[in-house]
XYZ file of C-alpha atoms in Angstrom:
585
model
C 18.895 8.427 25.062
C 21.367 9.587 22.438
C 20.000 8.475 19.075
C 22.545 6.138 17.608
C 22.459 6.061 13.816
C 23.886 3.630 11.348
C 24.437 4.267 7.656
C 22.776 2.027 5.102
C 22.801 2.320 1.354
C 19.818 3.689 -0.533
C 19.595 0.316 -2.280
C 19.057 -1.486 1.050
C 16.217 0.818 2.027
C 14.596 0.422 -1.402
C 14.774 -3.348 -1.127
C 13.062 -3.229 2.272
C 10.224 -1.177 0.811
C 10.037 -3.251 -2.382
C 9.456 -6.592 -0.693
C 6.701 -5.057 1.448
C 7.080 -7.308 4.471
C 8.949 -4.579 6.355
C 11.970 -6.756 7.116
C 15.158 -7.320 5.204
C 15.891 -11.031 5.271
C 19.129 -10.569 3.365
C 20.899 -8.781 6.202
C 22.348 -10.198 9.378
C 20.198 -7.823 11.394
C 16.487 -7.241 10.739
C 15.289 -3.827 9.571
C 11.672 -2.810 10.137
C 9.976 0.108 8.417
C 7.427 1.752 10.715
C 4.989 3.727 8.583
C 4.822 7.315 9.736
C 7.962 7.118 11.890
C 11.004 5.626 10.174
C 13.159 2.507 10.032
C 14.747 0.581 12.890
C 17.461 -2.032 12.814
C 17.507 -4.738 15.470
C 19.415 -7.902 16.180
C 18.744 -11.626 16.429
C 18.633 -13.923 19.454
C 17.534 -17.403 20.552
C 15.072 -18.615 23.146
C 16.302 -20.495 26.202
C 14.686 -23.923 25.891
C 13.947 -24.682 22.230
C 16.481 -22.370 20.565
C 13.841 -20.538 18.505
C 15.139 -17.528 16.608
C 13.809 -14.178 17.797
C 14.228 -10.559 16.732
C 15.221 -7.934 19.301
C 14.734 -4.194 18.909
C 16.130 -2.288 21.870
C 15.319 1.193 23.116
C 13.099 2.564 20.364
C 12.001 6.078 21.190
C 8.276 6.505 21.814
C 8.477 10.111 23.075
C 10.682 13.152 22.714
C 13.371 13.864 25.277
C 11.823 15.352 28.473
C 14.682 17.807 28.999
C 15.128 21.514 29.747
C 11.669 23.175 29.793
C 10.049 19.810 29.020
C 11.330 18.329 32.314
C 8.360 17.591 34.637
C 5.953 18.107 31.715
C 3.686 15.697 29.867
C 5.527 13.532 27.310
C 5.426 14.537 23.642
C 5.021 11.874 20.906
C 8.210 10.970 19.098
C 8.731 12.760 15.811
C 9.529 10.838 12.601
C 13.209 10.342 11.878
C 15.325 9.892 8.781
C 17.864 7.150 8.267
C 17.784 3.898 10.199
C 17.479 3.990 13.981
C 20.000 1.734 15.703
C 18.016 -0.615 17.950
C 20.737 -3.265 18.059
C 22.125 -2.614 21.538
C 20.456 -2.065 24.906
C 20.536 1.644 25.647
C 20.883 3.470 28.905
C 18.152 3.450 31.547
C 16.442 6.561 32.838
C 18.505 8.507 35.409
C 18.799 6.645 38.719
C 21.292 6.266 41.515
C 23.800 3.457 41.077
C 23.432 2.979 37.302
C 23.804 6.397 35.699
C 27.109 8.053 36.411
C 26.439 11.231 34.485
C 24.483 14.385 35.181
C 24.367 15.254 31.487
C 20.811 16.247 30.516
C 20.979 13.783 27.613
C 20.656 11.013 30.206
C 17.029 12.096 30.549
C 16.417 11.253 26.883
C 15.325 7.795 27.950
C 11.652 7.389 27.007
C 12.152 4.229 25.007
C 10.766 0.735 24.692
C 12.165 -2.596 23.546
C 10.278 -4.979 21.256
C 10.903 -8.727 20.984
C 9.201 -10.891 18.398
C 9.570 -14.143 16.454
C 7.635 -13.288 13.325
C 7.487 -9.776 11.894
C 4.571 -10.563 9.601
C 2.355 -12.369 12.113
C -0.517 -10.971 14.200
C 0.209 -12.243 17.705
C -0.965 -11.195 21.167
C 1.223 -8.560 22.808
C 2.528 -8.479 26.386
C 3.734 -5.088 27.639
C 5.948 -5.210 30.733
C 6.264 -2.326 33.196
C 9.330 -2.806 35.400
C 9.392 -2.326 39.148
C 12.018 -0.826 41.422
C 10.296 1.555 43.856
C 9.621 3.923 40.946
C 13.305 4.917 41.302
C 15.364 2.158 39.623
C 15.063 -0.252 36.701
C 15.414 -0.488 32.931
C 13.614 -2.140 30.051
C 16.708 -4.001 28.872
C 16.930 -5.986 32.123
C 13.902 -8.027 31.072
C 14.962 -10.155 28.120
C 12.546 -12.380 26.142
C 14.404 -15.714 26.280
C 11.650 -17.452 28.301
C 8.404 -15.714 27.323
C 9.078 -15.922 23.584
C 9.062 -19.683 23.784
C 5.364 -18.993 23.241
C 3.705 -17.187 20.341
C 3.531 -13.669 21.732
C 5.240 -10.313 21.143
C 6.942 -8.830 24.204
C 7.378 -5.104 24.797
C 9.278 -3.683 27.784
C 8.971 0.032 28.467
C 10.949 2.708 30.293
C 9.496 5.686 32.116
C 10.868 8.632 34.088
C 11.944 7.627 37.578
C 11.929 9.265 40.988
C 11.253 13.010 41.139
C 11.784 13.321 37.368
C 8.686 11.187 36.909
C 6.580 11.910 39.999
C 7.519 15.214 41.697
C 4.480 17.458 42.223
C 4.345 21.047 43.393
C 0.568 20.982 43.059
C 0.617 23.311 40.043
C 0.093 22.813 36.327
C 3.820 23.382 35.749
C 4.881 20.379 37.868
C 1.642 18.426 38.422
C 3.131 14.988 39.129
C 2.365 11.603 37.527
C 4.575 12.376 34.520
C 5.819 8.767 34.571
C 2.246 7.452 34.438
C 1.640 9.593 31.348
C 4.871 8.168 29.892
C 3.372 4.702 30.291
C 0.158 5.759 28.571
C 2.140 7.220 25.679
C 4.136 3.991 25.383
C 0.843 2.077 25.184
C -0.362 4.535 22.533
C 2.820 3.750 20.570
C 2.126 0.019 20.884
C -1.446 0.536 19.727
C -0.280 2.437 16.639
C 2.882 0.604 15.615
C 3.167 -2.886 17.087
C 1.665 -4.357 13.919
C 4.962 -3.673 12.145
C 6.598 -6.134 14.550
C 4.039 -8.902 14.176
C 1.873 -7.820 17.114
C -1.917 -7.601 17.384
C -2.939 -4.220 18.815
C -6.408 -5.619 19.607
C -4.911 -8.158 22.046
C -2.612 -6.348 24.485
C -1.862 -7.485 28.033
C -0.074 -5.146 30.420
C 1.831 -6.680 33.324
C 4.230 -5.486 35.974
C 5.750 -6.368 39.325
C 6.131 -4.357 42.553
C 6.045 -0.674 41.526
C 5.277 -1.999 38.033
C 2.329 -3.896 39.510
C 1.150 -0.710 41.234
C 1.421 1.070 37.877
C -0.688 -1.602 36.175
C -3.231 -1.295 38.976
C -3.334 2.489 38.581
C -3.761 2.255 34.804
C -6.859 0.124 35.377
C -8.578 3.021 37.147
C -7.302 6.134 35.334
C -9.852 7.978 33.171
C -7.018 9.032 30.840
C -6.463 5.454 29.627
C -8.436 4.569 26.501
C -10.346 1.313 26.819
C -8.695 -0.083 23.679
C -5.084 0.480 24.816
C -4.995 -2.871 26.597
C -7.381 -5.771 26.996
C -5.971 -7.838 29.873
C -3.796 -7.102 32.876
C -1.518 -8.983 35.279
C -0.687 -7.423 38.649
C 2.315 -8.916 40.447
C 2.993 -7.857 44.048
C 1.869 -4.248 43.835
C -1.273 -2.125 43.860
C -2.552 1.440 43.794
C -3.903 0.548 47.260
C -0.372 -0.095 48.598
C 0.634 2.585 51.113
C 3.918 3.261 49.305
C 2.284 3.685 45.868
C 0.482 6.984 46.425
C 1.469 10.343 47.940
C -0.396 11.730 50.918
C 1.334 15.147 50.862
C 3.012 15.563 47.453
C 3.464 19.342 47.659
C 5.077 19.230 51.110
C 7.450 16.513 49.892
C 8.340 18.572 46.819
C 9.140 21.569 49.013
C 11.399 19.397 51.177
C 13.230 18.054 48.116
C 13.529 21.590 46.742
C 15.126 22.731 49.999
C 17.681 19.972 49.694
C 18.806 21.229 46.260
C 18.800 24.927 47.204
C 15.588 25.689 45.331
C 13.687 26.895 48.399
C 11.926 29.961 46.973
C 8.471 31.065 45.674
C 6.735 28.418 43.579
C 7.300 29.940 40.111
C 11.030 30.478 40.565
C 11.340 27.228 42.522
C 10.022 25.295 39.524
C 12.503 26.983 37.192
C 15.258 26.157 39.672
C 14.239 22.505 39.860
C 14.456 22.252 36.065
C 18.112 23.298 36.223
C 19.197 20.844 38.933
C 21.237 17.873 37.625
C 19.137 14.705 37.512
C 21.297 12.682 39.888
C 21.336 15.481 42.449
C 17.534 15.410 42.410
C 17.655 11.644 42.958
C 20.018 12.066 45.905
C 17.746 14.720 47.417
C 14.795 12.356 47.054
C 16.707 9.548 48.800
C 17.551 11.866 51.696
C 13.928 12.994 51.907
C 12.682 9.409 51.826
C 15.037 8.129 54.520
C 14.270 11.023 56.831
C 10.508 11.003 56.326
C 10.177 7.239 56.615
C 12.006 7.316 59.942
C 9.835 10.142 61.296
C 6.383 9.052 60.143
C 6.334 6.458 57.353
C 5.427 5.691 53.745
C 2.401 8.011 53.380
C 4.505 11.123 53.963
C 7.243 10.159 51.491
C 6.777 12.065 48.216
C 8.609 12.405 44.927
C 8.306 8.806 43.687
C 4.622 7.987 44.116
C 1.314 8.492 42.325
C -0.526 11.751 43.014
C -4.267 11.528 43.639
C -6.264 14.604 42.608
C -4.258 17.842 42.761
C -3.244 19.356 39.395
C -2.717 16.061 37.565
C -5.699 14.609 35.668
C -4.295 11.061 35.792
C -6.120 10.009 38.981
C -8.780 12.596 39.934
C -10.176 10.431 42.767
C -8.858 7.463 44.673
C -10.099 4.138 43.233
C -11.618 3.251 46.616
C -14.352 5.801 45.845
C -15.355 4.305 42.487
C -18.752 2.696 42.025
C -19.084 -0.797 40.601
C -20.227 0.468 37.181
C -17.052 2.569 36.910
C -14.745 -0.466 36.584
C -13.508 -1.331 33.128
C -14.553 -4.642 31.612
C -11.284 -6.537 31.642
C -9.719 -9.910 32.381
C -7.331 -9.703 35.316
C -4.752 -11.960 36.935
C -3.144 -10.857 40.179
C -1.112 -12.325 42.984
C 1.719 -12.190 45.468
C 4.694 -14.181 46.711
C 4.490 -16.015 50.025
C 7.117 -14.029 51.936
C 6.444 -10.575 50.447
C 7.042 -8.918 53.788
C 10.734 -9.669 54.309
C 11.873 -6.766 52.138
C 9.455 -4.401 53.842
C 10.412 -5.640 57.300
C 14.041 -5.014 56.348
C 13.116 -1.411 55.493
C 11.438 -0.976 58.881
C 14.312 -2.750 60.659
C 17.033 -0.612 59.078
C 15.368 2.775 58.663
C 12.140 2.923 60.634
C 13.014 2.060 64.241
C 14.769 3.933 67.025
C 15.602 0.705 68.890
C 16.929 -2.775 68.182
C 13.932 -5.163 67.936
C 16.179 -8.118 68.838
C 16.246 -6.728 72.374
C 12.517 -6.869 73.054
C 11.747 -8.873 76.185
C 8.039 -8.480 76.850
C 4.624 -8.457 75.222
C 4.455 -4.720 75.975
C 7.519 -4.115 73.816
C 5.983 -6.288 71.106
C 2.901 -4.057 71.127
C 5.103 -0.988 70.775
C 6.908 -2.616 67.829
C 3.626 -3.473 66.071
C 2.373 0.065 66.690
C 5.507 1.418 65.020
C 5.113 -0.903 62.027
C 1.524 0.238 61.557
C 2.608 3.852 61.823
C 5.281 3.367 59.156
C 2.644 1.908 56.812
C 0.056 4.558 57.624
C -2.253 2.036 59.301
C -2.040 3.129 62.919
C -5.104 3.875 65.060
C -5.096 5.737 68.351
C -7.305 3.159 70.050
C -4.824 0.362 69.336
C -7.499 -1.899 67.843
C -5.508 -2.542 64.674
C -2.357 -3.546 66.567
C -4.225 -5.769 69.025
C -6.009 -7.515 66.156
C -2.711 -8.162 64.350
C -0.999 -9.465 67.486
C -3.705 -11.942 68.434
C -4.269 -13.101 64.851
C -0.565 -13.549 64.154
C 1.015 -14.952 67.321
C 0.136 -17.712 69.753
C -0.363 -16.635 73.357
C 2.765 -18.603 74.302
C 4.789 -16.749 71.659
C 3.517 -13.413 72.958
C 4.481 -14.343 76.512
C 7.990 -15.536 75.565
C 8.624 -12.471 73.340
C 11.523 -14.272 71.660
C 12.566 -12.203 68.638
C 13.543 -15.120 66.378
C 10.239 -16.791 67.137
C 8.287 -13.572 66.478
C 10.222 -12.639 63.325
C 8.042 -14.537 60.774
C 4.969 -12.825 62.189
C 6.600 -9.420 61.705
C 7.351 -10.403 58.102
C 3.712 -11.410 57.601
C 2.384 -8.168 59.083
C 4.662 -6.055 56.861
C 3.793 -8.084 53.771
C 0.069 -7.893 54.454
C 0.171 -4.124 54.892
C 2.450 -3.440 51.927
C 1.313 -5.974 49.325
C -1.157 -8.747 50.107
C -4.128 -6.789 51.439
C -3.756 -4.085 48.727
C -3.616 -6.678 45.909
C -6.697 -8.348 47.360
C -8.425 -4.955 47.136
C -7.885 -4.926 43.361
C -8.938 -8.543 43.013
C -12.180 -8.316 44.983
C -13.229 -5.079 43.280
C -12.719 -6.400 39.764
C -14.088 -9.861 40.566
C -17.254 -8.185 41.858
C -17.564 -6.052 38.702
C -16.387 -8.712 36.198
C -17.532 -12.102 37.413
C -15.574 -15.043 36.010
C -12.736 -12.911 34.636
C -10.373 -12.508 37.597
C -7.689 -14.996 38.710
C -5.751 -14.914 41.985
C -2.479 -16.688 42.833
C 0.227 -17.032 45.460
C 3.762 -17.854 44.277
C 5.291 -20.181 46.866
C 8.281 -21.753 45.111
C 11.742 -21.584 46.670
C 14.440 -22.173 44.081
C 18.149 -21.786 43.456
C 18.184 -18.052 42.674
C 17.292 -15.616 45.423
C 16.608 -11.901 45.544
C 18.266 -11.579 48.951
C 21.877 -11.715 50.062
C 21.916 -12.648 53.736
C 25.017 -12.381 55.862
C 25.521 -12.042 59.577
C 27.999 -9.225 58.945
C 25.273 -6.621 58.387
C 23.174 -7.795 61.309
C 20.074 -8.734 59.312
C 19.119 -12.401 59.233
C 16.105 -14.539 58.471
C 16.854 -18.078 59.688
C 13.970 -19.878 57.956
C 14.029 -21.820 54.711
C 11.779 -22.595 51.733
C 10.827 -18.973 51.233
C 9.554 -17.063 48.213
C 10.476 -13.436 48.693
C 9.301 -10.262 47.009
C 10.194 -10.212 43.263
C 11.494 -13.793 43.163
C 8.717 -14.795 40.754
C 10.547 -12.714 38.144
C 13.375 -15.254 37.953
C 10.952 -17.642 36.251
C 9.643 -15.172 33.667
C 12.892 -13.443 32.685
C 16.566 -14.523 32.547
C 17.839 -12.110 35.194
C 21.429 -13.314 35.074
C 20.808 -16.402 37.184
C 21.289 -20.084 36.356
C 18.234 -22.303 36.712
C 18.642 -25.967 37.528
C 16.215 -28.538 36.111
C 13.773 -28.109 38.983
C 13.791 -24.325 38.555
C 13.352 -24.667 34.801
C 10.171 -26.670 35.240
C 8.749 -23.887 37.397
C 9.800 -21.340 34.771
C 7.968 -23.318 32.085
C 4.874 -23.407 34.264
C 5.042 -19.666 34.888
C 5.571 -18.886 31.209
C 2.670 -21.154 30.314
C 0.325 -19.488 32.800
C 1.297 -15.909 31.921
C 1.253 -16.314 28.145
C -1.926 -18.411 27.996
C -3.686 -15.724 29.992
C -2.407 -13.118 27.517
C -3.547 -15.218 24.552
C -6.841 -16.656 25.761
C -7.772 -14.743 28.927
C -7.507 -17.972 30.913
C -4.265 -19.162 32.583
C -3.274 -22.716 31.671
C -0.123 -24.853 31.971
C 0.848 -28.498 31.627
C 1.678 -28.662 35.354
C -1.913 -27.889 36.305
C -3.839 -31.117 36.801
C -7.123 -29.239 37.082
C -8.469 -25.960 35.758
C -7.508 -22.803 37.623
C -10.907 -21.313 38.420
C -11.599 -17.583 38.592
C -12.330 -15.792 41.850
C -15.955 -16.437 42.809
C -16.095 -15.304 46.433
C -14.461 -12.786 48.706
C -11.249 -14.729 49.299
C -10.823 -17.234 46.503
C -10.317 -19.622 44.980
C -6.645 -19.028 44.219
C -3.743 -21.012 42.765
C -0.778 -21.891 44.965
C 2.127 -21.983 42.478
C 4.808 -24.477 43.463
C 6.279 -27.711 42.140
C 2.835 -29.157 42.709
C 0.318 -26.426 41.913
C -2.896 -26.588 43.938
C -6.112 -24.608 43.895
C -7.056 -23.482 47.391
C -10.167 -21.704 48.630
C -9.115 -19.200 51.296
C -6.481 -16.625 50.343
C -6.596 -15.231 53.884
C -4.383 -18.185 54.849
C -1.617 -16.418 52.881
C -1.683 -13.644 55.472
C 0.100 -16.028 57.863
C 2.249 -17.889 55.303
C 5.618 -17.018 56.908
C 4.411 -17.802 60.418
C 2.974 -21.161 59.374
C 6.175 -22.208 57.601
C 8.359 -21.176 60.533
C 6.259 -23.014 63.119
C 6.426 -26.154 61.037
C 10.211 -25.887 60.717
C 10.646 -25.287 64.441
C 8.421 -28.249 65.272
C 10.393 -30.570 62.980
C 13.803 -29.230 64.001
C 14.641 -28.224 60.405
C 15.519 -24.600 61.134
C 18.803 -23.282 59.743
C 20.368 -20.104 58.475
C 19.976 -19.321 54.806
C 23.140 -19.350 52.688
C 24.517 -16.213 51.115
C 23.439 -15.877 47.492
C 24.998 -13.485 44.997
C 22.876 -11.880 42.287
C 23.930 -10.552 38.925
C 21.398 -7.777 39.408
C 22.298 -7.002 43.021
C 23.193 -3.416 42.182
C 19.843 -2.755 40.553
C 17.877 -4.291 43.370
C 19.912 -2.868 46.247
C 17.939 0.358 46.092
C 14.661 -1.419 45.374
C 15.100 -3.527 48.493
C 15.329 -0.330 50.513
C 11.550 -0.087 50.487
C 9.744 -1.496 47.433
């Protein structure tokens, strides 16, 4: 990001230092002095429901610009600055298709974070948000504090390098991969060192993220590079290091393919120099081409350039977490969960980019088997003996549904299978591992509310439909934690208040609580529960495996009651940002 400076008089700076509380109450915008770094000027805002005043500091640098020879390298801590850093306006996101229209290298100067607080002299628990978006889109400034700061916490939202700028790996020390994960660690180091100047307690930090952000949180739980005191609680939303799209199976081969697409196909040393000179957006376009092609040929595991590297030259994740012994897990309180219809977005990716035939035309159980085989292949879960596919078919569909092979009738089951492979089973991997290692400290949920805002824009014009109602799709829980440009009606607002209560109470006390809960939400005590079903009436249930058929169960009920209808078209303020995310993650 370009550093935007404002001029202030020497008298103003002296007054800030004189009063010692690090904020100038005499100015319309707050100024904070960060010992060892410099001063930042923010702005003021109000919360959504009680109109509490809050302070907003946008896009504060936590690392130096990763440009020129520093591209693809580990982040460097930000150097102190003179003058007052302008943190009044949301800055630009890291380079990504659709949002950044420039190939100027200054666009890569984006390693920033935003801080939101109510009281600059307090000592309140801190929540650090890691945004999702397939590791290729997103920005800190999308996630405003208007809901979460109704409670007494400090919110931090961070940015990290995206796509190949953050994840490309040639398997060498020059471009080892996982640069974005090291960005996140450096941002957490910044929070640990400096959040006290914004009224935050560095000894009570909760990291949370959704989708790719959830996978990042999951990965940070297992990395040996993460100091135990950098965070103290974690919330994983709809993502996991165990998700097939989160890690790279063949990072070097993917890097070579991307290099070929930008005319850098040459010996490794000169290839790496060439890749450093390629405009950022051209690299992003090459990654998109690589992803679309590779996903259609084989599937997620062979897509590289925007996924976490295991082993290789990067020290971030030397071994896959599945190999860790019980005593290797950090002692931490964890909350994790999914939405009911996670799989629709992933089924859409398979439908549009992963099939060589139109699934609407299937007419027999044999063709259904072929379709399920293809889905498993795309998610890296295929087996030559067919046992996996047969198990999914007979645990998802009724024998009469298999015989009829009616696509509309089978569609919810396809959504469930995709969601289980991409999100639900992987999240359950995190939950069961940590619940086994940290008894009484792990909470599991399923978000099942269907409200006014929707993440999906259905129309018959593009040929993709889902004619079932009362759904909670991937990422729709975010509408009730952040004001993402949507309007909430009274019913939606009550859900948002419940979500904010659960998330912030967990961050404050390590135990999720909300007024809408009539009973305590108990921690996971056995292999599959208990878990909280979050809806207008929240209920604690015992068997999370029932969520593996959530779409199928809803659809059968609607067909039996004759309440089936096509979903209306819904327009989103953030449609541009999520259009790429919906592609796969």
